[in-house]
mmCIF file of C-alpha atoms and ligand atoms in Angstrom:
data_model
loop_
_atom_site.group_PDB
_atom_site.id
_atom_site.type_symbol
_atom_site.label_atom_id
_atom_site.label_comp_id
_atom_site.label_asym_id
_atom_site.label_seq_id
_atom_site.Cartn_x
_atom_site.Cartn_y
_atom_site.Cartn_z
ATOM 1 C CA MET X 1394 3.875 -7.396 12.669
ATOM 2 C CA THR X 1395 0.918 -9.145 14.241
ATOM 3 C CA PRO X 1396 -1.907 -10.504 11.958
ATOM 4 C CA LEU X 1397 -4.987 -7.778 12.439
ATOM 5 C CA ASP X 1398 -7.217 -9.455 15.563
ATOM 6 C CA TRP X 1399 -10.681 -10.288 13.445
ATOM 7 C CA ASP X 1400 -12.337 -11.318 17.105
ATOM 8 C CA ARG X 1401 -11.816 -7.228 17.521
ATOM 9 C CA HIS X 1402 -12.336 -5.484 13.987
ATOM 10 C CA PRO X 1403 -14.720 -5.490 12.439
ATOM 11 C CA PRO X 1404 -15.763 -7.594 9.083
ATOM 12 C CA ALA X 1405 -15.905 -5.629 5.330
ATOM 13 C CA LEU X 1406 -19.076 -6.343 4.762
ATOM 14 C CA THR X 1407 -21.925 -5.768 7.354
ATOM 15 C CA PRO X 1408 -25.154 -5.069 5.971
ATOM 16 C CA GLY X 1409 -26.757 -3.632 8.969
ATOM 17 C CA TYR X 1410 -24.254 -0.318 8.169
ATOM 18 C CA PHE X 1411 -25.385 0.244 4.606
ATOM 19 C CA SER X 1412 -22.327 2.376 3.354
ATOM 20 C CA SER X 1413 -20.667 -0.918 4.243
ATOM 21 C CA VAL X 1414 -22.263 -3.267 0.604
ATOM 22 C CA THR X 1415 -21.050 -1.347 -1.753
ATOM 23 C CA ARG X 1416 -17.270 -0.258 -0.111
ATOM 24 C CA SER X 1417 -16.214 -3.539 0.823
ATOM 25 C CA PRO X 1418 -13.895 -6.281 -0.732
ATOM 26 C CA ARG X 1419 -15.538 -10.045 -1.036
ATOM 27 C CA GLU X 1420 -12.253 -11.636 -1.601
ATOM 28 C CA ASN X 1421 -10.241 -12.672 1.725
ATOM 29 C CA LEU X 1422 -7.455 -10.329 2.730
ATOM 30 C CA ILE X 1423 -4.161 -11.831 1.297
ATOM 31 C CA PRO X 1424 -1.222 -12.044 4.260
ATOM 32 C CA LEU X 1425 1.652 -10.454 3.461
ATOM 33 C CA ASN X 1426 4.985 -10.443 4.793
ATOM 34 C CA PRO X 1427 5.249 -6.678 5.160
ATOM 35 C CA THR X 1428 8.905 -5.186 4.492
ATOM 36 C CA THR X 1429 11.113 -2.547 5.366
ATOM 37 C CA ALA X 1430 7.986 -0.263 3.763
ATOM 38 C CA GLU X 1431 5.457 -1.261 6.037
ATOM 39 C CA LEU X 1432 7.721 -1.780 8.956
ATOM 40 C CA THR X 1433 8.250 1.863 8.984
ATOM 41 C CA GLY X 1434 6.369 4.909 9.052
ATOM 42 C CA PRO X 1435 6.116 8.882 8.371
ATOM 43 C CA VAL X 1436 7.752 10.259 11.559
ATOM 44 C CA PHE X 1437 6.010 13.199 12.704
ATOM 45 C CA GLY X 1438 6.852 15.957 15.781
ATOM 46 C CA ALA X 1439 6.175 18.252 17.297
ATOM 47 C CA GLN X 1440 6.593 20.680 15.100
ATOM 48 C CA HIS X 1441 3.120 19.178 13.616
ATOM 49 C CA ILE X 1442 1.569 20.023 16.518
ATOM 50 C CA GLY X 1443 0.035 24.183 16.701
ATOM 51 C CA ALA X 1444 -0.440 25.716 20.094
ATOM 52 C CA LEU X 1445 -4.003 25.229 20.905
ATOM 53 C CA ASP X 1446 -4.054 21.160 18.643
ATOM 54 C CA GLY X 1447 -5.006 19.441 21.569
ATOM 55 C CA ASP X 1448 -7.416 22.541 22.858
ATOM 56 C CA LEU X 1449 -10.482 21.827 21.332
ATOM 57 C CA LEU X 1450 -12.506 24.159 23.156
ATOM 58 C CA ARG X 1451 -10.337 27.205 22.197
ATOM 59 C CA ASN X 1452 -8.406 26.388 18.989
ATOM 60 C CA ALA X 1453 -11.898 27.240 16.997
ATOM 61 C CA ALA X 1454 -13.191 30.109 19.255
ATOM 62 C CA GLY X 1455 -13.012 33.939 19.298
ATOM 63 C CA PRO X 1456 -11.012 36.709 22.109
ATOM 64 C CA ASP X 1457 -12.544 35.202 25.310
ATOM 65 C CA GLU X 1458 -14.712 33.301 23.692
ATOM 66 C CA LEU X 1459 -15.432 29.150 24.003
ATOM 67 C CA ALA X 1460 -16.892 26.733 22.493
ATOM 68 C CA ILE X 1461 -20.323 25.515 23.478
ATOM 69 C CA GLY X 1462 -20.801 22.367 25.384
ATOM 70 C CA PRO X 1463 -20.037 20.177 28.217
ATOM 71 C CA ARG X 1464 -16.336 20.204 29.086
ATOM 72 C CA ILE X 1465 -14.419 17.058 28.695
ATOM 73 C CA ILE X 1466 -10.615 16.336 29.233
ATOM 74 C CA VAL X 1467 -10.107 13.088 26.662
ATOM 75 C CA HIS X 1468 -7.077 11.301 28.053
ATOM 76 C CA GLY X 1469 -5.404 7.956 27.875
ATOM 77 C CA ARG X 1470 -2.602 5.765 26.053
ATOM 78 C CA VAL X 1471 -1.412 4.295 23.162
ATOM 79 C CA LEU X 1472 0.258 1.245 23.868
ATOM 80 C CA ASP X 1473 1.355 -1.886 21.811
ATOM 81 C CA GLU X 1474 -0.449 -5.568 22.349
ATOM 82 C CA ALA X 1475 3.269 -6.260 24.963
ATOM 83 C CA GLY X 1476 1.404 -3.425 27.046
ATOM 84 C CA ARG X 1477 3.817 -0.980 25.941
ATOM 85 C CA GLY X 1478 3.990 2.110 25.072
ATOM 86 C CA VAL X 1479 3.733 4.308 21.830
ATOM 87 C CA PRO X 1480 6.250 6.895 22.429
ATOM 88 C CA ASP X 1481 5.305 10.298 19.754
ATOM 89 C CA ALA X 1482 2.480 9.058 18.160
ATOM 90 C CA LEU X 1483 0.449 11.576 16.065
ATOM 91 C CA LEU X 1484 -3.292 11.075 16.857
ATOM 92 C CA GLU X 1485 -5.767 13.305 14.276
ATOM 93 C CA ILE X 1486 -9.389 13.509 16.764
ATOM 94 C CA TRP X 1487 -12.490 14.885 14.626
ATOM 95 C CA GLN X 1488 -15.795 14.766 16.192
ATOM 96 C CA ALA X 1489 -19.259 16.630 16.048
ATOM 97 C CA ASN X 1490 -20.004 20.210 17.913
ATOM 98 C CA ALA X 1491 -21.900 19.454 21.394
ATOM 99 C CA GLY X 1492 -25.617 19.763 19.582
ATOM 100 C CA GLY X 1493 -24.532 17.020 17.406
ATOM 101 C CA ARG X 1494 -23.367 18.811 13.913
ATOM 102 C CA TYR X 1495 -20.003 18.932 11.938
ATOM 103 C CA ARG X 1496 -18.672 21.195 10.700
ATOM 104 C CA HIS X 1497 -18.630 20.528 7.363
ATOM 105 C CA ALA X 1498 -19.842 21.126 4.089
ATOM 106 C CA ARG X 1499 -22.092 17.078 3.615
ATOM 107 C CA ASP X 1500 -23.241 17.909 6.891
ATOM 108 C CA GLY X 1501 -27.128 19.424 6.107
ATOM 109 C CA TYR X 1502 -28.444 18.556 9.891
ATOM 110 C CA LEU X 1503 -31.210 20.751 11.931
ATOM 111 C CA ALA X 1504 -28.500 21.385 14.871
ATOM 112 C CA PRO X 1505 -26.766 24.940 14.282
ATOM 113 C CA LEU X 1506 -22.562 25.110 15.012
ATOM 114 C CA ASP X 1507 -20.985 27.090 16.996
ATOM 115 C CA PRO X 1508 -19.210 29.540 15.482
ATOM 116 C CA ASN X 1509 -16.495 28.780 18.149
ATOM 117 C CA PHE X 1510 -16.025 25.211 17.353
ATOM 118 C CA SER X 1511 -14.134 23.889 14.561
ATOM 119 C CA GLY X 1512 -14.413 19.676 16.169
ATOM 120 C CA CYS X 1513 -10.274 19.313 15.506
ATOM 121 C CA GLY X 1514 -7.888 18.806 17.058
ATOM 122 C CA ARG X 1515 -4.055 16.993 16.464
ATOM 123 C CA VAL X 1516 -2.254 15.733 19.316
ATOM 124 C CA LEU X 1517 0.932 13.298 19.956
ATOM 125 C CA THR X 1518 1.630 11.225 23.069
ATOM 126 C CA GLY X 1519 4.242 11.713 25.245
ATOM 127 C CA GLU X 1520 7.262 9.353 26.421
ATOM 128 C CA ASP X 1521 5.070 6.744 27.858
ATOM 129 C CA GLY X 1522 2.327 6.556 25.635
ATOM 130 C CA GLY X 1523 0.070 9.505 27.310
ATOM 131 C CA TYR X 1524 -2.291 11.696 25.344
ATOM 132 C CA ARG X 1525 -4.846 13.813 26.876
ATOM 133 C CA PHE X 1526 -6.562 17.208 24.973
ATOM 134 C CA ASP X 1527 -9.509 19.208 25.747
ATOM 135 C CA THR X 1528 -12.934 19.531 23.807
ATOM 136 C CA VAL X 1529 -16.992 19.027 24.798
ATOM 137 C CA MET X 1530 -18.837 16.396 24.777
ATOM 138 C CA PRO X 1531 -20.332 15.753 21.418
ATOM 139 C CA GLY X 1532 -23.174 15.574 20.705
ATOM 140 C CA ALA X 1533 -25.656 12.288 18.514
ATOM 141 C CA TYR X 1534 -26.864 12.730 15.734
ATOM 142 C CA PRO X 1535 -29.223 11.182 13.329
ATOM 143 C CA PHE X 1536 -27.422 9.341 10.139
ATOM 144 C CA PRO X 1537 -29.471 7.784 6.876
ATOM 145 C CA ASN X 1538 -29.715 4.016 7.349
ATOM 146 C CA GLY X 1539 -32.975 2.964 7.379
ATOM 147 C CA PRO X 1540 -36.473 4.745 9.430
ATOM 148 C CA ASN X 1541 -34.198 6.252 12.375
ATOM 149 C CA ALA X 1542 -30.783 5.274 12.871
ATOM 150 C CA TRP X 1543 -28.083 8.028 15.312
ATOM 151 C CA ARG X 1544 -24.554 7.499 16.261
ATOM 152 C CA PRO X 1545 -23.545 7.655 19.532
ATOM 153 C CA ALA X 1546 -21.871 10.141 21.206
ATOM 154 C CA HIS X 1547 -18.135 9.961 19.781
ATOM 155 C CA ILE X 1548 -14.672 10.829 19.083
ATOM 156 C CA HIS X 1549 -13.128 10.177 15.801
ATOM 157 C CA PHE X 1550 -9.692 8.923 16.075
ATOM 158 C CA SER X 1551 -6.845 8.479 13.477
ATOM 159 C CA VAL X 1552 -3.448 7.326 14.434
ATOM 160 C CA PHE X 1553 -0.176 6.875 13.334
ATOM 161 C CA GLY X 1554 2.731 4.429 15.773
ATOM 162 C CA TRP X 1555 5.914 3.347 14.178
ATOM 163 C CA ALA X 1556 4.622 1.474 11.713
ATOM 164 C CA PHE X 1557 2.558 1.726 8.208
ATOM 165 C CA ALA X 1558 1.007 -1.527 8.942
ATOM 166 C CA GLN X 1559 -0.007 0.370 12.750
ATOM 167 C CA ARG X 1560 -2.447 2.987 11.385
ATOM 168 C CA LEU X 1561 -5.614 2.739 12.664
ATOM 169 C CA VAL X 1562 -9.485 4.839 12.888
ATOM 170 C CA THR X 1563 -11.246 4.469 15.109
ATOM 171 C CA GLN X 1564 -13.992 6.059 17.644
ATOM 172 C CA MET X 1565 -13.980 6.309 21.028
ATOM 173 C CA TYR X 1566 -17.648 6.107 23.207
ATOM 174 C CA PHE X 1567 -19.226 7.155 26.052
ATOM 175 C CA GLU X 1568 -19.742 4.743 29.150
ATOM 176 C CA GLY X 1569 -23.096 4.959 29.817
ATOM 177 C CA ASP X 1570 -24.724 6.243 26.738
ATOM 178 C CA PRO X 1571 -27.737 4.554 25.556
ATOM 179 C CA MET X 1572 -27.020 5.294 21.850
ATOM 180 C CA ILE X 1573 -24.102 2.843 21.763
ATOM 181 C CA ARG X 1574 -26.250 -0.495 21.724
ATOM 182 C CA HIS X 1575 -28.685 0.934 19.026
ATOM 183 C CA CYS X 1576 -26.192 2.135 16.703
ATOM 184 C CA PRO X 1577 -25.697 0.191 13.717
ATOM 185 C CA ILE X 1578 -22.154 1.312 13.537
ATOM 186 C CA VAL X 1579 -21.068 -0.006 16.901
ATOM 187 C CA ALA X 1580 -22.484 -3.252 15.866
ATOM 188 C CA THR X 1581 -20.319 -3.783 12.875
ATOM 189 C CA LEU X 1582 -18.122 -4.764 16.181
ATOM 190 C CA PRO X 1583 -17.911 -8.067 16.297
ATOM 191 C CA SER X 1584 -18.367 -8.608 20.028
ATOM 192 C CA ALA X 1585 -19.294 -6.656 22.932
ATOM 193 C CA GLU X 1586 -15.635 -7.109 24.304
ATOM 194 C CA ALA X 1587 -14.532 -4.563 21.673
ATOM 195 C CA VAL X 1588 -17.519 -2.180 21.846
ATOM 196 C CA ASP X 1589 -16.202 -2.471 25.374
ATOM 197 C CA ALA X 1590 -12.313 -1.609 24.051
ATOM 198 C CA LEU X 1591 -13.854 1.513 22.603
ATOM 199 C CA THR X 1592 -16.368 3.089 25.683
ATOM 200 C CA ALA X 1593 -13.887 5.668 27.618
ATOM 201 C CA ARG X 1594 -14.241 4.967 31.226
ATOM 202 C CA TYR X 1595 -15.642 8.517 32.961
ATOM 203 C CA ASP X 1596 -12.259 8.556 35.372
ATOM 204 C CA PRO X 1597 -13.531 11.209 37.550
ATOM 205 C CA ALA X 1598 -9.803 11.202 39.161
ATOM 206 C CA ASN X 1599 -8.614 13.015 36.636
ATOM 207 C CA ASP X 1600 -11.001 15.656 36.475
ATOM 208 C CA ARG X 1601 -10.466 19.811 36.418
ATOM 209 C CA PRO X 1602 -12.497 19.846 39.624
ATOM 210 C CA MET X 1603 -15.510 23.049 39.303
ATOM 211 C CA ASP X 1604 -13.932 22.961 35.716
ATOM 212 C CA ALA X 1605 -13.723 19.570 33.733
ATOM 213 C CA ARG X 1606 -14.599 15.929 33.736
ATOM 214 C CA ALA X 1607 -12.268 13.406 32.773
ATOM 215 C CA PHE X 1608 -12.516 10.347 30.153
ATOM 216 C CA ARG X 1609 -10.594 7.865 29.623
ATOM 217 C CA PHE X 1610 -9.234 6.066 26.615
ATOM 218 C CA ASP X 1611 -6.759 3.449 25.907
ATOM 219 C CA ILE X 1612 -5.485 2.518 21.796
ATOM 220 C CA VAL X 1613 -3.764 -0.419 21.824
ATOM 221 C CA LEU X 1614 -2.302 -0.556 18.294
ATOM 222 C CA ARG X 1615 -0.906 -4.277 16.304
ATOM 223 C CA GLY X 1616 2.688 -4.834 17.102
ATOM 224 C CA ARG X 1617 5.620 -7.212 16.891
ATOM 225 C CA ARG X 1618 4.986 -10.796 17.197
ATOM 226 C CA THR X 1619 6.287 -11.643 20.720
ATOM 227 C CA THR X 1620 9.290 -13.897 19.808
ATOM 228 C CA PRO X 1621 9.281 -17.411 22.184
ATOM 229 C CA MET X 1622 12.876 -15.802 24.645
ATOM 230 C CA GLU X 1623 9.764 -12.813 25.257
ATOM 231 C CA ALA X 1624 7.259 -14.917 26.086
ATOM 232 C CA MET E 1079 -3.556 -6.885 25.366
ATOM 233 C CA LYS E 1080 -6.227 -6.595 22.412
ATOM 234 C CA GLN E 1081 -5.662 -4.983 19.065
ATOM 235 C CA THR E 1082 -8.248 -1.937 19.717
ATOM 236 C CA PRO E 1083 -11.169 -2.292 17.110
ATOM 237 C CA SER E 1084 -11.553 -0.667 13.226
ATOM 238 C CA GLN E 1085 -14.741 1.549 13.025
ATOM 239 C CA THR E 1086 -15.169 3.586 9.830
ATOM 240 C CA ALA E 1087 -13.701 7.191 9.753
ATOM 241 C CA GLY E 1088 -16.913 8.129 8.333
ATOM 242 C CA PRO E 1089 -18.353 11.170 5.878
ATOM 243 C CA PHE E 1090 -16.546 13.419 7.890
ATOM 244 C CA LEU E 1091 -12.770 12.405 7.989
ATOM 245 C CA HIS E 1092 -12.256 16.180 6.319
ATOM 246 C CA ILE E 1093 -12.649 17.559 9.018
ATOM 247 C CA GLY E 1094 -9.502 15.786 10.819
ATOM 248 C CA MET E 1095 -7.465 14.929 8.334
ATOM 249 C CA MET E 1096 -7.481 17.600 6.018
ATOM 250 C CA PRO E 1097 -7.684 20.078 8.506
ATOM 251 C CA GLU E 1098 -7.998 23.796 6.369
ATOM 252 C CA GLY E 1099 -6.797 26.036 8.471
ATOM 253 C CA GLY E 1100 -5.852 26.857 12.476
ATOM 254 C CA THR E 1101 -3.035 24.378 12.237
ATOM 255 C CA VAL E 1102 0.544 23.373 10.557
ATOM 256 C CA PRO E 1103 0.209 21.243 7.458
ATOM 257 C CA LEU E 1104 0.937 17.803 7.924
ATOM 258 C CA VAL E 1105 3.646 16.895 5.548
ATOM 259 C CA SER E 1106 7.008 14.812 6.153
ATOM 260 C CA PRO E 1107 9.254 15.870 3.821
ATOM 261 C CA LEU E 1108 10.386 14.769 0.193
ATOM 262 C CA PRO E 1109 13.425 12.678 -0.317
ATOM 263 C CA SER E 1110 15.396 13.175 -2.861
ATOM 264 C CA GLY E 1111 14.660 11.227 -5.935
ATOM 265 C CA ASP E 1112 12.666 11.479 -8.890
ATOM 266 C CA PRO E 1113 9.581 14.056 -8.523
ATOM 267 C CA ILE E 1114 6.283 11.571 -9.731
ATOM 268 C CA THR E 1115 2.424 12.186 -9.693
ATOM 269 C CA LEU E 1116 0.651 9.492 -8.932
ATOM 270 C CA HIS E 1117 -3.665 9.165 -9.330
ATOM 271 C CA GLY E 1118 -6.428 7.009 -10.285
ATOM 272 C CA THR E 1119 -10.101 6.875 -9.380
ATOM 273 C CA ILE E 1120 -11.784 4.720 -6.251
ATOM 274 C CA PHE E 1121 -14.605 2.413 -7.382
ATOM 275 C CA ASP E 1122 -17.219 0.599 -5.189
ATOM 276 C CA ALA E 1123 -19.143 -2.223 -5.900
ATOM 277 C CA GLU E 1124 -21.039 -0.537 -8.645
ATOM 278 C CA SER E 1125 -18.533 1.103 -10.290
ATOM 279 C CA ALA E 1126 -19.842 3.959 -8.300
ATOM 280 C CA PRO E 1127 -16.958 6.211 -7.603
ATOM 281 C CA VAL E 1128 -15.992 7.292 -3.963
ATOM 282 C CA THR E 1129 -15.936 10.603 -3.315
ATOM 283 C CA ASP E 1130 -15.459 10.683 0.169
ATOM 284 C CA ALA E 1131 -12.206 8.864 0.187
ATOM 285 C CA LEU E 1132 -8.719 9.469 1.897
ATOM 286 C CA ILE E 1133 -5.824 8.141 0.525
ATOM 287 C CA GLU E 1134 -2.527 7.981 2.193
ATOM 288 C CA ILE E 1135 0.815 6.349 0.615
ATOM 289 C CA TRP E 1136 4.106 5.279 2.172
ATOM 290 C CA HIS E 1137 7.450 4.271 0.919
ATOM 291 C CA PRO E 1138 10.827 5.034 3.003
ATOM 292 C CA GLU E 1139 12.415 6.411 -0.332
ATOM 293 C CA SER E 1140 9.727 8.399 -1.213
ATOM 294 C CA GLY E 1141 8.717 9.892 2.176
ATOM 295 C CA TRP E 1142 4.314 10.074 3.043
ATOM 296 C CA ALA E 1143 1.108 11.702 1.321
ATOM 297 C CA ARG E 1144 -2.163 12.109 1.429
ATOM 298 C CA ALA E 1145 -5.089 12.927 -0.652
ATOM 299 C CA PRO E 1146 -8.701 12.749 -0.561
ATOM 300 C CA THR E 1147 -10.759 11.825 -3.365
ATOM 301 C CA ASP E 1148 -12.991 14.675 -4.810
ATOM 302 C CA GLY E 1149 -16.024 14.483 -6.507
ATOM 303 C CA GLN E 1150 -15.525 12.221 -9.067
ATOM 304 C CA GLY E 1151 -13.516 10.192 -6.279
ATOM 305 C CA SER E 1152 -10.017 10.738 -8.344
ATOM 306 C CA TRP E 1153 -7.383 11.277 -6.247
ATOM 307 C CA ARG E 1154 -3.565 12.954 -6.837
ATOM 308 C CA LEU E 1155 -0.313 12.837 -4.810
ATOM 309 C CA ALA E 1156 3.066 14.462 -6.004
ATOM 310 C CA THR E 1157 5.719 12.345 -4.352
ATOM 311 C CA THR E 1158 9.400 11.112 -5.403
ATOM 312 C CA ARG E 1159 10.082 7.363 -7.320
ATOM 313 C CA PRO E 1160 11.919 4.886 -4.886
ATOM 314 C CA PRO E 1161 14.668 4.387 -5.926
ATOM 315 C CA THR E 1162 15.072 0.622 -5.680
ATOM 316 C CA ALA E 1163 11.583 -0.383 -4.318
ATOM 317 C CA PRO E 1164 8.924 -1.511 -7.240
ATOM 318 C CA PHE E 1165 5.882 -0.281 -5.592
ATOM 319 C CA VAL E 1166 4.331 2.312 -2.924
ATOM 320 C CA SER E 1167 2.342 1.249 0.033
ATOM 321 C CA LEU E 1168 -1.454 2.710 -0.360
ATOM 322 C CA TRP E 1169 -3.901 2.534 2.637
ATOM 323 C CA ILE E 1170 -7.356 3.975 1.498
ATOM 324 C CA ILE E 1171 -10.117 4.617 4.006
ATOM 325 C CA ALA E 1172 -13.470 6.030 3.516
ATOM 326 C CA ARG E 1173 -17.339 6.139 4.909
ATOM 327 C CA GLY E 1174 -18.809 2.603 4.678
ATOM 328 C CA ILE E 1175 -14.626 1.314 5.332
ATOM 329 C CA ASN E 1176 -14.969 -0.311 8.521
ATOM 330 C CA THR E 1177 -11.308 -1.508 9.031
ATOM 331 C CA ALA E 1178 -9.264 0.263 7.303
ATOM 332 C CA LEU E 1179 -7.849 -1.239 3.912
ATOM 333 C CA GLN E 1180 -4.150 -1.826 2.562
ATOM 334 C CA THR E 1181 -2.810 -2.679 -0.927
ATOM 335 C CA ARG E 1182 0.309 -1.548 -2.837
ATOM 336 C CA LEU E 1183 0.634 0.686 -6.012
ATOM 337 C CA TYR E 1184 3.223 -0.790 -8.104
ATOM 338 C CA PHE E 1185 5.620 0.543 -10.722
ATOM 339 C CA PRO E 1186 4.797 -1.189 -14.393
ATOM 340 C CA ASP E 1187 8.505 -0.233 -14.907
ATOM 341 C CA ALA E 1188 10.116 -1.855 -12.476
ATOM 342 C CA ASP E 1189 10.095 -5.632 -11.990
ATOM 343 C CA TRP E 1190 7.104 -6.132 -10.138
ATOM 344 C CA PRO E 1191 6.368 -10.009 -11.355
ATOM 345 C CA ASN E 1192 9.510 -10.803 -9.744
ATOM 346 C CA ASP E 1193 8.869 -9.332 -6.144
ATOM 347 C CA PRO E 1194 7.614 -12.035 -3.225
ATOM 348 C CA ALA E 1195 4.587 -10.331 -2.803
ATOM 349 C CA MET E 1196 2.767 -11.398 -6.298
ATOM 350 C CA ALA E 1197 3.762 -15.117 -5.395
ATOM 351 C CA LYS E 1198 1.120 -15.324 -2.864
ATOM 352 C CA ILE E 1199 -1.333 -13.245 -4.904
ATOM 353 C CA PRO E 1200 -3.487 -15.304 -8.024
ATOM 354 C CA ARG E 1201 -2.564 -14.673 -11.606
ATOM 355 C CA ALA E 1202 -5.528 -12.824 -13.069
ATOM 356 C CA ARG E 1203 -5.442 -10.655 -9.563
ATOM 357 C CA ARG E 1204 -1.672 -9.662 -10.248
ATOM 358 C CA GLY E 1205 -2.558 -6.645 -12.887
ATOM 359 C CA THR E 1206 -5.436 -4.529 -10.091
ATOM 360 C CA LEU E 1207 -1.894 -3.747 -8.548
ATOM 361 C CA VAL E 1208 -0.117 -2.334 -11.880
ATOM 362 C CA ALA E 1209 0.135 1.360 -12.293
ATOM 363 C CA SER E 1210 0.159 2.322 -15.821
ATOM 364 C CA GLN E 1211 2.195 5.117 -16.974
ATOM 365 C CA ALA E 1212 0.111 8.008 -17.743
ATOM 366 C CA ALA E 1213 2.642 10.531 -18.632
ATOM 367 C CA ALA E 1214 6.371 11.116 -17.910
ATOM 368 C CA GLY E 1215 6.413 10.554 -14.070
ATOM 369 C CA ALA E 1216 2.881 9.834 -14.039
ATOM 370 C CA TYR E 1217 1.832 6.693 -12.727
ATOM 371 C CA HIS E 1218 -1.898 5.390 -13.434
ATOM 372 C CA LEU E 1219 -3.915 3.214 -10.352
ATOM 373 C CA ASP E 1220 -7.500 2.556 -10.557
ATOM 374 C CA ILE E 1221 -8.925 1.181 -6.660
ATOM 375 C CA ARG E 1222 -11.784 -1.488 -7.050
ATOM 376 C CA LEU E 1223 -12.901 -2.156 -3.714
ATOM 377 C CA ALA E 1224 -15.958 -4.834 -4.926
ATOM 378 C CA GLY E 1225 -16.568 -6.204 -7.997
ATOM 379 C CA GLU E 1226 -15.149 -6.804 -10.637
ATOM 380 C CA ALA E 1227 -11.880 -6.822 -11.270
ATOM 381 C CA GLU E 1228 -11.360 -5.947 -7.268
ATOM 382 C CA THR E 1229 -8.285 -4.366 -6.305
ATOM 383 C CA VAL E 1230 -6.190 -6.593 -3.704
ATOM 384 C CA PHE E 1231 -5.968 -6.009 -0.621
ATOM 385 C CA PHE E 1232 -3.430 -7.048 2.224
ATOM 386 C CA ASP E 1233 -3.145 -8.092 5.751
ATOM 387 C CA LEU E 1234 0.738 -7.288 6.671
ATOM 388 C CA GLN E 1235 1.548 -10.218 9.010
ATOM 389 C CA GLY E 1236 4.453 -11.412 10.626
ATOM 390 C CA GLY E 1237 8.094 -10.962 8.687
ATOM 391 C CA ASP E 1238 9.774 -8.804 11.568
ATOM 392 C CA ASP E 1239 11.481 -11.761 13.411
ATOM 393 C CA GLN E 1240 13.955 -13.112 11.416
HETATM 394 FE FE1 FE2 T 2263 -19.205 10.814 13.288
#
């Protein structure tokens, strides 16, 4: 397994994101050769995907109802560092509604809930590592982190690869959003390139004309170390 | 290609990872084996309970399971005892954790002192990974994200090319 690439991942302690201060280990991570335990992982399949799990426009909507907000398609591929597609990777996704409000007991933001939107989805990658889901563009929302902090529009992702050591949780942002450069959580990332890697691109070639705009977001998981033979 | 960066799961991870209905439960079958319960509390640097975390466990001999922490920062998981391994793997996320934390729970009655991983860990810190037996078939391990008796966390790397 390749090590975590600290040119890409945020360090544990990032004082500009207040919540990290009391929740970040101060000791260094200890490098460890994974055993079979960590080089395998749970296997999920089509039986774990409900019929509407990949359609957030409809999966919490009443009959003949739809979620409110700009209709979008999010798609891309899950890859390893060698660029190979990861098939049967499970993606769990969650997001705020178009007004920036989560359907969660602890979210008290002023923006109203949408009775037809839960913000929860789940998809499995295909043979080439490809995935897609339909949803609404999430709204920006404020969060407690100093006098005035806002999250850019974003979608949360939890990704399972083939190994437990590949487990990833991240967030996807949207190309052109002016809120990205003001966000203290985005600012935990170590470089502009890392921010760019989390920024989905508008992808008009995959729009559904007169229906929904497409955004492309590829996800690269840690992988096997390349052997000299392959290099 | 370069790894996709991690970001915190934030405070609302339950929406996507513990959905309350509308889809199928995400479970992996329990291999046959002795049923056990694992539990503990997650504490922050000030020893306050972390009430919005999520923990996952995995071992090929005992399957996969996940649980959120409750209002007291406590988690509880039903699984099976791996017949041959001295540990199960743990993965922890929460608001404020920028990159998910990986660690292990060792069983106190296993031969954990001779596990190869222990040699990589300063002696004084090894105990942070060893559960205590709370009852028959029940093991307890507190996780301390920072501060005194900080849990040992790992970066798993190498090991797959020998
Ligand atoms: Fe969020």
